[in-house]
């Protein structure tokens, strides 16, 4: 029998007109298999369909600067200046939420 275990996670909440994404993580042994992209794709569908996010126009996340290319491949665009979070450079990234796809 195959064991069930958590290998990836993220969180999202409303923040005005943004759906704020945070704590995107995939276990190191499962990285590079497309799981992070699949998590974000599933989240995008959720944001389009869940009434709690209807007022949200964009998804927003604070990416570690050296990880921004991953998010760019997922359709996010960097905006603003690089900022420091706990000694690590970050940048805000955004992606429009297309509610017409419901």
GROMACS .gro file of C-alpha atoms in nm:
model
  102
    1UNK     CA    1   0.000   0.000   0.000
    2UNK     CA    2   0.126   0.343  -0.091
    3UNK     CA    3   0.163   0.579   0.203
    4UNK     CA    4  -0.015   0.913   0.191
    5UNK     CA    5   0.192   1.212   0.293
    6UNK     CA    6   0.197   1.584   0.243
    7UNK     CA    7   0.464   1.684  -0.009
    8UNK     CA    8   0.355   2.039  -0.087
    9UNK     CA    9   0.159   2.325   0.062
   10UNK     CA   10   0.056   2.688   0.027
   11UNK     CA   11  -0.185   2.929   0.189
   12UNK     CA   12  -0.410   3.202   0.051
   13UNK     CA   13  -0.631   3.469   0.200
   14UNK     CA   14  -0.805   3.784   0.085
   15UNK     CA   15  -0.625   4.114   0.127
   16UNK     CA   16  -0.845   4.383  -0.025
   17UNK     CA   17  -0.846   4.337  -0.401
   18UNK     CA   18  -0.568   4.077  -0.382
   19UNK     CA   19  -0.560   3.709  -0.305
   20UNK     CA   20  -0.241   3.692  -0.095
   21UNK     CA   21  -0.048   3.368  -0.149
   22UNK     CA   22   0.216   3.261   0.098
   23UNK     CA   23   0.425   2.974   0.224
   24UNK     CA   24   0.446   2.794  -0.110
   25UNK     CA   25   0.664   2.491  -0.045
   26UNK     CA   26   0.737   2.146  -0.188
   27UNK     CA   27   0.946   1.889  -0.001
   28UNK     CA   28   1.301   1.888  -0.140
   29UNK     CA   29   1.283   1.525  -0.254
   30UNK     CA   30   0.976   1.609  -0.467
   31UNK     CA   31   1.100   1.934  -0.619
   32UNK     CA   32   1.154   1.946  -0.994
   33UNK     CA   33   0.854   1.720  -1.066
   34UNK     CA   34   0.603   1.994  -1.144
   35UNK     CA   35   0.422   1.976  -0.809
   36UNK     CA   36   0.465   2.346  -0.729
   37UNK     CA   37   0.322   2.440  -1.067
   38UNK     CA   38   0.029   2.201  -1.015
   39UNK     CA   39  -0.039   2.352  -0.671
   40UNK     CA   40  -0.054   2.701  -0.823
   41UNK     CA   41  -0.275   2.581  -1.113
   42UNK     CA   42  -0.518   2.425  -0.865
   43UNK     CA   43  -0.514   2.744  -0.658
   44UNK     CA   44  -0.588   2.955  -0.966
   45UNK     CA   45  -0.902   2.749  -1.039
   46UNK     CA   46  -1.004   2.783  -0.675
   47UNK     CA   47  -0.961   3.162  -0.686
   48UNK     CA   48  -1.174   3.180  -1.001
   49UNK     CA   49  -1.457   2.974  -0.851
   50UNK     CA   50  -1.471   3.049  -0.478
   51UNK     CA   51  -1.710   3.336  -0.396
   52UNK     CA   52  -1.483   3.442  -0.109
   53UNK     CA   53  -1.230   3.564  -0.369
   54UNK     CA   54  -1.476   3.727  -0.611
   55UNK     CA   55  -1.356   4.080  -0.522
   56UNK     CA   56  -0.991   3.983  -0.582
   57UNK     CA   57  -0.846   4.111  -0.908
   58UNK     CA   58  -0.495   3.973  -0.868
   59UNK     CA   59  -0.306   3.699  -0.691
   60UNK     CA   60  -0.004   3.842  -0.506
   61UNK     CA   61   0.295   3.673  -0.349
   62UNK     CA   62   0.631   3.773  -0.208
   63UNK     CA   63   0.886   3.560  -0.391
   64UNK     CA   64   1.239   3.501  -0.278
   65UNK     CA   65   1.430   3.691  -0.544
   66UNK     CA   66   1.626   3.386  -0.660
   67UNK     CA   67   1.299   3.187  -0.702
   68UNK     CA   68   1.117   3.449  -0.913
   69UNK     CA   69   1.183   3.266  -1.243
   70UNK     CA   70   0.966   2.975  -1.123
   71UNK     CA   71   0.676   3.212  -1.060
   72UNK     CA   72   0.734   3.389  -1.393
   73UNK     CA   73   0.697   3.050  -1.565
   74UNK     CA   74   0.363   3.020  -1.381
   75UNK     CA   75   0.244   3.355  -1.522
   76UNK     CA   76   0.335   3.591  -1.239
   77UNK     CA   77   0.498   3.929  -1.309
   78UNK     CA   78   0.737   4.106  -1.071
   79UNK     CA   79   0.644   4.460  -0.966
   80UNK     CA   80   0.815   4.700  -0.734
   81UNK     CA   81   1.149   4.708  -0.563
   82UNK     CA   82   1.339   4.422  -0.405
   83UNK     CA   83   1.281   4.413  -0.029
   84UNK     CA   84   1.443   4.229   0.259
   85UNK     CA   85   1.256   3.967   0.459
   86UNK     CA   86   1.457   3.802   0.735
   87UNK     CA   87   1.786   3.868   0.555
   88UNK     CA   88   1.663   3.726   0.222
   89UNK     CA   89   1.585   3.945  -0.082
   90UNK     CA   90   1.224   3.921  -0.201
   91UNK     CA   91   1.009   4.080  -0.472
   92UNK     CA   92   0.631   4.116  -0.504
   93UNK     CA   93   0.479   3.920  -0.791
   94UNK     CA   94   0.129   3.943  -0.934
   95UNK     CA   95  -0.103   3.749  -1.162
   96UNK     CA   96  -0.452   3.859  -1.272
   97UNK     CA   97  -0.744   3.643  -1.163
   98UNK     CA   98  -0.973   3.569  -1.455
   99UNK     CA   99  -1.318   3.527  -1.297
  100UNK     CA  100  -1.479   3.488  -1.640
  101UNK     CA  101  -1.333   3.136  -1.664
  102UNK     CA  102  -1.589   3.001  -1.412
   0.00000   0.00000   0.00000
